[in-house]
Coordinates of C-alpha atoms and ligand atoms in Angstrom, one line a residue:
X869 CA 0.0 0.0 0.0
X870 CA 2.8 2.4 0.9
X871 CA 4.7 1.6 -2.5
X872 CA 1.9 2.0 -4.5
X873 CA 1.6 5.9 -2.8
X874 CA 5.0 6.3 -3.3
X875 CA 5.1 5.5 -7.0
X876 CA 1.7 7.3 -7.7
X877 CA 3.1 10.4 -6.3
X878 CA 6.1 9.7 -8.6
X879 CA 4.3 10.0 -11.6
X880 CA 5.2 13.0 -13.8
X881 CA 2.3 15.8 -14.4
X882 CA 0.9 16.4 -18.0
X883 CA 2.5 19.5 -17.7
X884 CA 6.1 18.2 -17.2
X885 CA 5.6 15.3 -19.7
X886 CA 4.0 18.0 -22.5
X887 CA 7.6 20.1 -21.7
X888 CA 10.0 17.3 -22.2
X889 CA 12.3 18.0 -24.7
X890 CA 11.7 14.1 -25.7
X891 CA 8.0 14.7 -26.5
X892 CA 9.0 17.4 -29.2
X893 CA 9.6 15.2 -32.0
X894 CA 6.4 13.8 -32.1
X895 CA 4.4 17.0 -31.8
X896 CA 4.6 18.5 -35.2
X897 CA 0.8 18.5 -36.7
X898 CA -1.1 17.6 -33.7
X899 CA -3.5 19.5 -32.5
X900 CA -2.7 21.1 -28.5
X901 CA -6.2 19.0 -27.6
X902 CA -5.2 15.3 -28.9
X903 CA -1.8 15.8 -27.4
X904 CA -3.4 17.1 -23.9
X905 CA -5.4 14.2 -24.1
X906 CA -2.9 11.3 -25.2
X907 CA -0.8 12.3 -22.7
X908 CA -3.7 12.4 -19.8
X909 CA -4.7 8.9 -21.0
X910 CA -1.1 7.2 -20.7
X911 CA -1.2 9.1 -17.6
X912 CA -4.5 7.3 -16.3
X913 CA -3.0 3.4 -17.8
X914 CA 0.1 4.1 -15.4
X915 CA -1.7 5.2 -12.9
X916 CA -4.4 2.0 -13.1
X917 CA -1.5 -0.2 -13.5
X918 CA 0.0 0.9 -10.1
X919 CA -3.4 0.9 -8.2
X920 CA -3.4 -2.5 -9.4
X921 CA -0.3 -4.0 -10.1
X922 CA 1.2 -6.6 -7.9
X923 CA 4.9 -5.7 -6.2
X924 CA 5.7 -3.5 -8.4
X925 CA 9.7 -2.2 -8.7
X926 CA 10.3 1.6 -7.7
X927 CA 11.7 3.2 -10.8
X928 CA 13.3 6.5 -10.4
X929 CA 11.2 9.7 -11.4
X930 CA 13.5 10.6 -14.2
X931 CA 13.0 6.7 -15.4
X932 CA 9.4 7.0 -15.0
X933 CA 9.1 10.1 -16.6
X934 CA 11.2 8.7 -20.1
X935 CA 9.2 5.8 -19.8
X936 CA 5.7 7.9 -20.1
X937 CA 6.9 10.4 -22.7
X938 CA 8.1 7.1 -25.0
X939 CA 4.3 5.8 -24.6
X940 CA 3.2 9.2 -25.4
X941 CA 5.4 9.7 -28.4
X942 CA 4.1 6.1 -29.5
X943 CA 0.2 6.6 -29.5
X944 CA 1.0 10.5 -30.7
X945 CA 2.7 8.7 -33.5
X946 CA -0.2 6.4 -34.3
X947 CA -3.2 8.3 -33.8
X948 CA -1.7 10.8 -36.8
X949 CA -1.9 8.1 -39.3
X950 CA -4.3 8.2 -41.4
X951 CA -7.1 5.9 -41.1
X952 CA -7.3 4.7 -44.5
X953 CA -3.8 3.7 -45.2
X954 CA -1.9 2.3 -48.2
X955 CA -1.5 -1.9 -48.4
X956 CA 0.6 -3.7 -50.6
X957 CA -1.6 -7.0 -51.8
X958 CA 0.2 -9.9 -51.7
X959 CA -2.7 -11.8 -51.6
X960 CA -3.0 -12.7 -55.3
X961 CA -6.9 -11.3 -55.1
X962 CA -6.5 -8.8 -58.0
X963 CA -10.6 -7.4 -57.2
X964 CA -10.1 -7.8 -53.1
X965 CA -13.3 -5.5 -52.1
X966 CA -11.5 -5.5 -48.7
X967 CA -8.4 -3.7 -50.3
X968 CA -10.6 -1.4 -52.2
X969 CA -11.3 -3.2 -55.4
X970 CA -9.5 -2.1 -59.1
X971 CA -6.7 0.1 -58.9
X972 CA -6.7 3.5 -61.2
X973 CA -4.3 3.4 -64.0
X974 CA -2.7 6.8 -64.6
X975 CA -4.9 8.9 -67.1
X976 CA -7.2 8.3 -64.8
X977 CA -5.0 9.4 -61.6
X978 CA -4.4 12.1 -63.2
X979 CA -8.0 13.3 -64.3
X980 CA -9.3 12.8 -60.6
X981 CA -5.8 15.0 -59.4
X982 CA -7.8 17.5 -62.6
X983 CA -11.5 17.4 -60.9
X984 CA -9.8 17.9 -57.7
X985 CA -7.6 20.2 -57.8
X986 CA -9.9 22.6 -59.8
X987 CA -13.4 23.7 -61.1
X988 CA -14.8 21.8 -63.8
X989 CA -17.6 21.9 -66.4
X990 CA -19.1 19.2 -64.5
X991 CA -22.6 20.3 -65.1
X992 CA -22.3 23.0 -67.6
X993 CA -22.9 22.9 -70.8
X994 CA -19.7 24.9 -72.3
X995 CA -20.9 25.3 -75.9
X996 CA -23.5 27.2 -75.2
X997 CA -22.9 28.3 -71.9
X998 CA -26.3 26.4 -70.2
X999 CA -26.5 23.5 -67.6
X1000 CA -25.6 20.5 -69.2
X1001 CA -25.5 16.2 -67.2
X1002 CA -22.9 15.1 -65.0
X1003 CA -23.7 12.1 -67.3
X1004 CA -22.4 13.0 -70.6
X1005 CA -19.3 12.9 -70.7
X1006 CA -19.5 9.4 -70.0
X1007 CA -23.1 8.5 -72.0
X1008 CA -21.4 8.8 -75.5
X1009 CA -18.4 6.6 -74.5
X1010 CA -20.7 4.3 -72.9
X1011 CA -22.7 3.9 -75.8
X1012 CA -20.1 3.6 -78.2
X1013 CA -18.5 0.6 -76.2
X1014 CA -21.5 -1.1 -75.4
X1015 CA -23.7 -0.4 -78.3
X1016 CA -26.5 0.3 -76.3
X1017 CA -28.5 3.6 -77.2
X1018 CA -28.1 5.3 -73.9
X1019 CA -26.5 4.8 -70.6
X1020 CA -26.6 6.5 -66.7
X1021 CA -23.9 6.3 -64.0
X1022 CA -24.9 5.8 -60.7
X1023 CA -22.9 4.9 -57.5
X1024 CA -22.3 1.4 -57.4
X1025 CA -23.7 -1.5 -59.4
X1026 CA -26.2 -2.3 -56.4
X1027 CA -27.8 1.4 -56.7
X1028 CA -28.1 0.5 -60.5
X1029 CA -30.2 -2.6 -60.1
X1030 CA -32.4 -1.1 -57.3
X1031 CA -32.7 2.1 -59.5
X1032 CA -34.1 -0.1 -62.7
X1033 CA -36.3 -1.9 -60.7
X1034 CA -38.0 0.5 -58.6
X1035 CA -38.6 2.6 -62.6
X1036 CA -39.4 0.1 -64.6
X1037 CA -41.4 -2.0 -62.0
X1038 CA -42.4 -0.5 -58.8
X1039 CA -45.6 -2.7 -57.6
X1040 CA -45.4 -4.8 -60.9
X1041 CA -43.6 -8.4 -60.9
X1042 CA -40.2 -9.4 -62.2
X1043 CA -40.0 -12.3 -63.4
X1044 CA -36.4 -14.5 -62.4
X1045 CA -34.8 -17.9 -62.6
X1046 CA -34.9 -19.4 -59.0
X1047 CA -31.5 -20.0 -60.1
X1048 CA -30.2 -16.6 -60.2
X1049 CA -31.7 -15.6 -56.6
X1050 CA -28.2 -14.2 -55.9
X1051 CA -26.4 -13.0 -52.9
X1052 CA -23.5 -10.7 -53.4
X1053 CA -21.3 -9.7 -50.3
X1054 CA -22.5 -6.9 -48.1
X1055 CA -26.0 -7.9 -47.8
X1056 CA -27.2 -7.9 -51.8
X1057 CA -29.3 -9.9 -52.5
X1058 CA -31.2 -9.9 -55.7
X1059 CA -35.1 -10.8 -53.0
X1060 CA -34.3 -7.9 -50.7
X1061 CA -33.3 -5.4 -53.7
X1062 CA -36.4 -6.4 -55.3
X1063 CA -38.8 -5.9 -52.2
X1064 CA -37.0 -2.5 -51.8
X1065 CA -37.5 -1.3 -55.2
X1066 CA -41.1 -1.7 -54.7
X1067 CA -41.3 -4.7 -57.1
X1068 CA -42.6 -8.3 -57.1
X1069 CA -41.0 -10.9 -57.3
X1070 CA -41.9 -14.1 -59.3
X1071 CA -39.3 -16.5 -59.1
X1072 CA -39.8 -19.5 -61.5
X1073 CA -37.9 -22.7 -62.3
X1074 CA -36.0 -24.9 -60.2
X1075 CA -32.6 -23.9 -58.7
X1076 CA -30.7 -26.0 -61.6
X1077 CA -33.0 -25.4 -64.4
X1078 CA -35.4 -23.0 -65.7
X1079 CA -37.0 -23.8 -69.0
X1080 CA -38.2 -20.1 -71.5
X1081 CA -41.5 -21.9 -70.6
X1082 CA -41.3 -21.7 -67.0
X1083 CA -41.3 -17.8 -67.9
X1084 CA -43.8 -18.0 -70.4
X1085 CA -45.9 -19.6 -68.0
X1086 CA -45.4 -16.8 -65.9
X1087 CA -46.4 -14.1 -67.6
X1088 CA -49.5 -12.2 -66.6
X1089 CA -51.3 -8.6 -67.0
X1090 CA -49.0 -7.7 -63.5
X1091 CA -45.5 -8.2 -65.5
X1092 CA -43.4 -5.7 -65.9
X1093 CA -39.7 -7.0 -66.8
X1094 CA -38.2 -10.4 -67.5
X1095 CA -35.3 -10.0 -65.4
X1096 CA -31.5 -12.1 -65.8
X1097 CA -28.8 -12.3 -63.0
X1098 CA -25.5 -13.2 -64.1
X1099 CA -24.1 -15.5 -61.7
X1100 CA -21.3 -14.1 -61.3
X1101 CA -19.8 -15.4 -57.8
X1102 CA -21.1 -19.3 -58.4
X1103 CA -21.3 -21.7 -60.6
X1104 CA -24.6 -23.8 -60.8
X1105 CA -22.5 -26.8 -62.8
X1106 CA -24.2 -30.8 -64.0
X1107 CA -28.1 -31.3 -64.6
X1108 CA -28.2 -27.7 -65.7
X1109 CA -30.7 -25.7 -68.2
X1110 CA -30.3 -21.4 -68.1
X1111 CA -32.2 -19.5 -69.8
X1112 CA -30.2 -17.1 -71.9
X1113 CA -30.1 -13.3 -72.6
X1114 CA -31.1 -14.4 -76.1
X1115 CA -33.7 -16.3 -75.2
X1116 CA -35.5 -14.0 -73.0
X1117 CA -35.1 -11.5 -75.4
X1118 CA -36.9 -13.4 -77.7
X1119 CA -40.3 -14.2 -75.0
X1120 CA -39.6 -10.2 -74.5
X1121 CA -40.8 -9.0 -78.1
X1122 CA -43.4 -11.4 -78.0
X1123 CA -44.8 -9.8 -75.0
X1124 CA -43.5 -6.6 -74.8
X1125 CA -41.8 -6.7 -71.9
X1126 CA -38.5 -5.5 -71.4
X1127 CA -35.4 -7.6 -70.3
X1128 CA -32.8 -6.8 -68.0
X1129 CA -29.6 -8.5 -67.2
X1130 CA -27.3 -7.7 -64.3
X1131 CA -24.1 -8.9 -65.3
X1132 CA -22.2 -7.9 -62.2
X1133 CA -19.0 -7.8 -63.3
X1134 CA -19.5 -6.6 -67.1
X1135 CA -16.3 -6.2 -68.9
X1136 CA -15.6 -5.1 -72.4
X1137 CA -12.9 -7.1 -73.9
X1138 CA -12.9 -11.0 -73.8
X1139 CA -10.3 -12.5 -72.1
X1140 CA -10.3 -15.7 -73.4
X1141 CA -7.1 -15.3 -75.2
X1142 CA -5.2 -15.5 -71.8
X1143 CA -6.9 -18.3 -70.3
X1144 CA -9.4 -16.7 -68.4
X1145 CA -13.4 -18.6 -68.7
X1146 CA -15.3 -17.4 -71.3
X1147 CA -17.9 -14.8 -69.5
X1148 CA -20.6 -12.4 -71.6
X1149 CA -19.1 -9.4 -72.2
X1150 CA -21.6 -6.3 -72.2
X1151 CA -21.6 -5.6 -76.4
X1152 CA -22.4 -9.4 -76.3
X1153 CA -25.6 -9.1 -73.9
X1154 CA -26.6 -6.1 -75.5
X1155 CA -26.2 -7.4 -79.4
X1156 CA -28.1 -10.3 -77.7
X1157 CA -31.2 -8.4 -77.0
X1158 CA -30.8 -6.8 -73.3
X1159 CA -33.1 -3.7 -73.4
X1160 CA -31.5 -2.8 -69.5
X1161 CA -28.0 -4.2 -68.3
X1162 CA -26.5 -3.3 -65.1
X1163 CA -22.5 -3.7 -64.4
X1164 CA -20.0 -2.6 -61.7
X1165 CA -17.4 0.5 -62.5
X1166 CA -14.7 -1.1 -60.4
X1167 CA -14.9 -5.0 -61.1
X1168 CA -13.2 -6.6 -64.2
X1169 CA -13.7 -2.6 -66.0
X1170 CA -11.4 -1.3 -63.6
X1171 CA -12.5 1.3 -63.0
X1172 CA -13.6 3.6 -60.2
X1173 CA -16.5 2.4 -57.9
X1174 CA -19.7 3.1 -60.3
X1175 CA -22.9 1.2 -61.3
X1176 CA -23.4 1.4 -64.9
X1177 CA -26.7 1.3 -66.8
X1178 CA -27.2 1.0 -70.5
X1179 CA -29.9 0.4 -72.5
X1180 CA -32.8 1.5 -74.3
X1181 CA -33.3 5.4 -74.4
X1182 CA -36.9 5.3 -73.6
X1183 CA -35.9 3.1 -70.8
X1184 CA -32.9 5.2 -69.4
X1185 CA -35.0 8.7 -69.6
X1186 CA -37.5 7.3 -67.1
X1187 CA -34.6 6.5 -65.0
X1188 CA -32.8 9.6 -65.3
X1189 CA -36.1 11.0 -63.9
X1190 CA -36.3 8.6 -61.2
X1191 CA -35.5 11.0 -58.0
X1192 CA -34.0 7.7 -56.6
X1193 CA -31.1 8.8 -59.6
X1194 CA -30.4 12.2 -57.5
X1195 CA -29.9 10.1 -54.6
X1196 CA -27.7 7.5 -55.7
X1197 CA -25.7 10.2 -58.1
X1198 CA -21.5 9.9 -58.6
X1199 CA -19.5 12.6 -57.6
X1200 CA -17.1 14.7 -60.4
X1201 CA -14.3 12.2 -58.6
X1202 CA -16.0 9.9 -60.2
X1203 CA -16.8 10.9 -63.6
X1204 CA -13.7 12.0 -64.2
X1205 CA -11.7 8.3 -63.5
X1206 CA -14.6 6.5 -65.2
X1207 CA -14.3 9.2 -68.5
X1208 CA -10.7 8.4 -68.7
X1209 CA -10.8 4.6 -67.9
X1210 CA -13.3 4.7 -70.5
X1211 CA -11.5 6.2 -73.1
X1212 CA -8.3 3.5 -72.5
X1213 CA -11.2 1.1 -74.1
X1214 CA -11.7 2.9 -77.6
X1215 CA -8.7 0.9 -78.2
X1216 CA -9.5 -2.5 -76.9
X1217 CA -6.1 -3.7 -77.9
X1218 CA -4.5 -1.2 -75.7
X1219 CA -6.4 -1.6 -72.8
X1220 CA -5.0 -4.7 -71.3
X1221 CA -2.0 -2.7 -71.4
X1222 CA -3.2 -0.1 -69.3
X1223 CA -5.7 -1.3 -67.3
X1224 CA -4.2 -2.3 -63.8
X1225 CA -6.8 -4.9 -63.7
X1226 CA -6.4 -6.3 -66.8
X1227 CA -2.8 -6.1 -66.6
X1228 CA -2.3 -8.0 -63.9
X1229 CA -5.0 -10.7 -64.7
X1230 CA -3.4 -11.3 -68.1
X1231 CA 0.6 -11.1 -66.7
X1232 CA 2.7 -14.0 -68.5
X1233 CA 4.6 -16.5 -67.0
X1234 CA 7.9 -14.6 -67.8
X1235 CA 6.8 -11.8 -65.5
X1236 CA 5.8 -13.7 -62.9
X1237 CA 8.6 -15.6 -62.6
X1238 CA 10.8 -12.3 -63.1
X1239 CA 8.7 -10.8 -60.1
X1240 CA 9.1 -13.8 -57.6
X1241 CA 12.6 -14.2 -58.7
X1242 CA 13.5 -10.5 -57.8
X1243 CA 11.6 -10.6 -54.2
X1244 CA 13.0 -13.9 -53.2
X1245 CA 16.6 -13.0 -54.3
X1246 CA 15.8 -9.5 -52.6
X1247 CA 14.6 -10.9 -49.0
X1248 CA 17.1 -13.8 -48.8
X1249 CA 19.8 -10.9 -49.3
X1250 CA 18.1 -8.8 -46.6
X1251 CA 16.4 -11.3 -44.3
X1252 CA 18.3 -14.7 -45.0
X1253 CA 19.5 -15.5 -41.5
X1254 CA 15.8 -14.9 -40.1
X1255 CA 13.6 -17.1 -42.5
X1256 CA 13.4 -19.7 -45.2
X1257 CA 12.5 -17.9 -48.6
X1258 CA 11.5 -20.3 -51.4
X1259 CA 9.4 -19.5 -54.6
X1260 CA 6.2 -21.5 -55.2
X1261 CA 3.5 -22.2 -57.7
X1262 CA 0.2 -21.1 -55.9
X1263 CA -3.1 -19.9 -57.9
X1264 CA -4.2 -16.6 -58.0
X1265 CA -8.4 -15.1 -58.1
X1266 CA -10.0 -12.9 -60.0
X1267 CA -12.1 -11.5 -56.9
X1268 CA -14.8 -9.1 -56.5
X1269 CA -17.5 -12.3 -57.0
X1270 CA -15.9 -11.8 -60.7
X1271 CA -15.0 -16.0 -62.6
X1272 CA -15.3 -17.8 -59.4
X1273 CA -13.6 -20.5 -61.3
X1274 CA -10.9 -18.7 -62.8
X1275 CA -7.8 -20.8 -61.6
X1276 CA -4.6 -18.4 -62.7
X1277 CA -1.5 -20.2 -62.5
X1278 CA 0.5 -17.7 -60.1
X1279 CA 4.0 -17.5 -58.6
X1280 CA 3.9 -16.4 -54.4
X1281 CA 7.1 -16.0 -53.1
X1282 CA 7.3 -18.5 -49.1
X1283 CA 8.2 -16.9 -45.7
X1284 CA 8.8 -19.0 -43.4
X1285 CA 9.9 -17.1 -40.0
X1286 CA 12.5 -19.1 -38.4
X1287 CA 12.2 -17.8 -35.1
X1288 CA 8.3 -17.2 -35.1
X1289 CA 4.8 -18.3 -36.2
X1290 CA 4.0 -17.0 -39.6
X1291 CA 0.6 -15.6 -37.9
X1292 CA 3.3 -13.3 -35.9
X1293 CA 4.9 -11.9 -39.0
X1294 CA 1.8 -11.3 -40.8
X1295 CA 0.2 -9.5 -38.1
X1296 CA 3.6 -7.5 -37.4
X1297 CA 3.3 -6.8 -41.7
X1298 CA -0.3 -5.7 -41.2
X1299 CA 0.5 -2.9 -38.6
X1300 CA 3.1 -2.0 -40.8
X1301 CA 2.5 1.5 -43.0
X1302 CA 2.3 0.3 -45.6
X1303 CA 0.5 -2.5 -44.6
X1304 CA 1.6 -5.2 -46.6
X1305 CA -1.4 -8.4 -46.8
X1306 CA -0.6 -11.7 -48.0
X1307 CA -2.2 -15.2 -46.8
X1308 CA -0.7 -17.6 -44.4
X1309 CA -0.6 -21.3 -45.3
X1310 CA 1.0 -24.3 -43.2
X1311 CA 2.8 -22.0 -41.0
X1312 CA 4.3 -19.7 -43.8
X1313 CA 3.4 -16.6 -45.1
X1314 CA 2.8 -16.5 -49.1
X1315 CA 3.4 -13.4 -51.0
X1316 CA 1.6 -13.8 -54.4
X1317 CA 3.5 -11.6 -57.1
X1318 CA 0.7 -11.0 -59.5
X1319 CA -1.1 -8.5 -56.9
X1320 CA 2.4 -6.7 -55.8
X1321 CA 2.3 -4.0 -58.0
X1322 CA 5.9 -2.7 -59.9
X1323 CA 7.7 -0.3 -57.9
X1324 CA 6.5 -1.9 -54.8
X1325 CA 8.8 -4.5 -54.6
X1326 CA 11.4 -2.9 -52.5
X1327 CA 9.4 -1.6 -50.1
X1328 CA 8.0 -4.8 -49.7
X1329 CA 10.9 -6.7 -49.2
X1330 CA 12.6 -3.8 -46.2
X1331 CA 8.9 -4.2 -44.2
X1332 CA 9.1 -8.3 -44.6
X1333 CA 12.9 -7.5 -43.3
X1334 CA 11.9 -5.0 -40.5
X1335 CA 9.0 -7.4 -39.4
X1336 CA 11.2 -10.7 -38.9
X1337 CA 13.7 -8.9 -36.8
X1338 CA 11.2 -6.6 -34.9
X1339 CA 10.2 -10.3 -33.9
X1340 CA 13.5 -11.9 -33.2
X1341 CA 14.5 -8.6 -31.0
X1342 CA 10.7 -8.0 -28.9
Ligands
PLP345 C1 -21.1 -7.2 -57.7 C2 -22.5 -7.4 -58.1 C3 -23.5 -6.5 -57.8 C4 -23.2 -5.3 -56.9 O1 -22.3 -4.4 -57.5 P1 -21.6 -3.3 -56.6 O2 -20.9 -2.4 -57.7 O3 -20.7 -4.0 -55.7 O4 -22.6 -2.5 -55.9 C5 -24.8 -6.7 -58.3 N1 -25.1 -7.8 -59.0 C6 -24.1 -8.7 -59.4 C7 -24.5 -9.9 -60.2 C8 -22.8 -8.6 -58.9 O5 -21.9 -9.5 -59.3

């Protein structure tokens, strides 16, 4: 009881710890407030730990004093980090939601530092001087690429289908495959957009088949739209009968009823030549007869986070008079990346070139191998005595609920801690800035190359090093 007055009374005021000359390095930025109150709340820990502690040793008051100003310094130092920090994925995952989804390539860096930095014509007409649409600088790129008539841009791909269904069939019925009920992560799923858009849902069919006639037998005076999901994060594989794009397009003019496919992920240029499934792209769906389709900005287009919706003019103009649209409307951030990821497509052949997304889903063996070569010699130079570094074949995802099936033959470069579980490093890597990610597999950490972007590599490789000793030495 008497040590535990002793050392309380030892404890430094905020005042004296605020004055050390060892606090100053970390001040620079912070607001007088946050540092008052870092420094009362290490005060508080110390002085809990005391009123708590068992036997605890009687440091001196100058040791006591360093001691608090170090944990000051420390959470001073975190708390002016920014929230939303950088990551290097070495997951492999090139569309990881959790990382943020499709990187921007550079015309598109740049033309968000533009709409930034600066005023813009974003809804001015500058021809004749009148308003103009956020939309259209993007509608006639969008309907060049697409060959749809018209197209709208709203915030993501879920605001998109819940914006077509609530126009097009607010207290009608929808008509969909029981096989296409989808759920997407974050709580989409195709029967709750439905019910929120006001519309009705008729499923028909059986989970692995559904027959045009299961439609046709469907339709009534209440229909509205013949609607297709493209399952995009499953496969339904075996006893299996869809019914296509095509095919509903076809029961469409018969009825007049329009049909709408959500295709997710909708890319523009087919990927088959490098191994990837075959999937619709969205000139395919459209040529096929789609009067609505629905994709994501940021999934295989690369883009920035967007919902895209093309179509049929008549269509679109009730939507773009939808109050829902003003709701769910992009920002001039977002116009601006999407314009000039858009414009890398006029020239599909160029656009795997400069695309991030397609570039790294369509990287060659050579470059992988050049990649995983480079980090492994680099961390066995660096980090050699502290871990086992080997290069292995591993398979890398498209993510993003985009070709669940896609299998790419990758390269991950193996860290095996010698001193430590690989858990350890990887949590050490995550608290790192930048925080690297990779994936840990029978106690070693893999770092898949086709995600590690170029340039990155040495930084990579010094916080792999600084996290392996940081764990040999605490
Ligand atoms: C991803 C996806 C969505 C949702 O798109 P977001 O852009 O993430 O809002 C909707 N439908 C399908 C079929 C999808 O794959």
């Amino acid at each position: 009881m008497e040590e535990k007055s002793v050392l309380l009374r030892q404890l430094p005021s905020v005042d004296e710890v605020l004055h050390s000359p060892g606090l100053a390095g970390h001040l620079a930025g912070q607001p007088r407030s946050l540092v008052v109150d870092a420094v009362r709340g290490v005060l508080e820990r110390r002085r809990q730990s005391i009123l708590t502690g068992a036997n605890t040793a009687l440091p001196s008051r100058e040791d006591l004093l360093a001691s608090v100003v170090a944990e000051t310094g420390k959470t001073l130092d975190r708390q002016s980090r920014p929230n939303l920090r950088r990551v290097i994925n070495a997951t492999g995952v090139v569309l990881h939601t959790n990382l943020g989804r499709a990187l921007l390539g550079p015309e598109a860096q740049q033309a968000i530092q533009m709409a930034a930095a600066g005023y813009t014509n974003l809804e001015l007409d500058l021809d004749s001087g009148r308003r103009g649409s956020r939309y259209a600088p993007l509608e006639g790129l969008l309907t060049r690429l697409t060959g749809a008539e018209a197209a709208l841009v709203v915030n993501n791909n879920a605001a998109a289908v819940l914006l077509a269904l609530s126009t097009l069939a607010r207290d009608r019925e929808v008509i969909v495959s029981r096989g296409q009920l989808v759920e997407i992560g974050g709580s989409f799923r195709i029967p709750e957009v439905m019910a929120q858009s006001g519309a009705l849902l008729r499923e028909v069919g059986a989970t692995n088949k559904t027959h045009p006639e299961d439609y046709r037998r469907a339709v009534n005076e209440k229909t509205a739209l013949l609607l297709h999901v493209h399952t995009s994060n499953y496969r339904i594989i075996g006893f299996t009968r869809e019914t296509s794009v095509a095919e509903l397009a076809a029961l469409g003019r018969e009825y007049h009823l329009p049909v709408m496919s959500d295709l997710g992920s909708g890319f523009l240029v087919d990927l088959r030549p490098y191994g990837l499934p075959a999937e619709p792209t969205v000139q395919q769906v459209v040529a096929a007869g789609a009067d609505v389709v629905t994709f994501s900005g940021d999934k295989l287009l690369g883009g920035p986070q967007a919902g895209i919706i093309a179509g049929r003019r008549e269509l679109l103009d009730k939507m773009k008079k939808n109050p829902l649209t003003r709701a769910v409307r992009i920002d001039k951030l977002t116009v601006s990346a999407l314009e000039a990821t858009l414009r890398c497509y006029l020239d599909p052949e160029e656009a795997t070139g400069r695309i991030p997304t397609l570039k790294m889903l369509t990287l060659n063996r050579d470059r992988l191998e050049g990649k995983a070569g480079a980090l492994a010699e680099d961390l066995r130079r660096r980090a050699g005595a502290l871990a086992e570094i080997a290069v292995e074949s591993v398979f890398s995802r498209v993510g993003g609920g985009a070709m669940p099936d896609a299998d790419m033959p990758s390269l991950a470069v193996c860290v095996k801690p010698r001193p430590f579980t690989a858990e350890r490093l990887a949590a050490a890597l995550r608290a790192g800035d930048p925080a690297v990610i990779g994936r840990v597999q029978e106690d070693r950490l893999l770092l898949d190359v086709r995600t590690v972007q170029d340039g990155e590599r040495e930084i990579l490789a010094g916080a792999v090093t600084a996290a392996l000793q940081e764990g040999v030495t605490s």
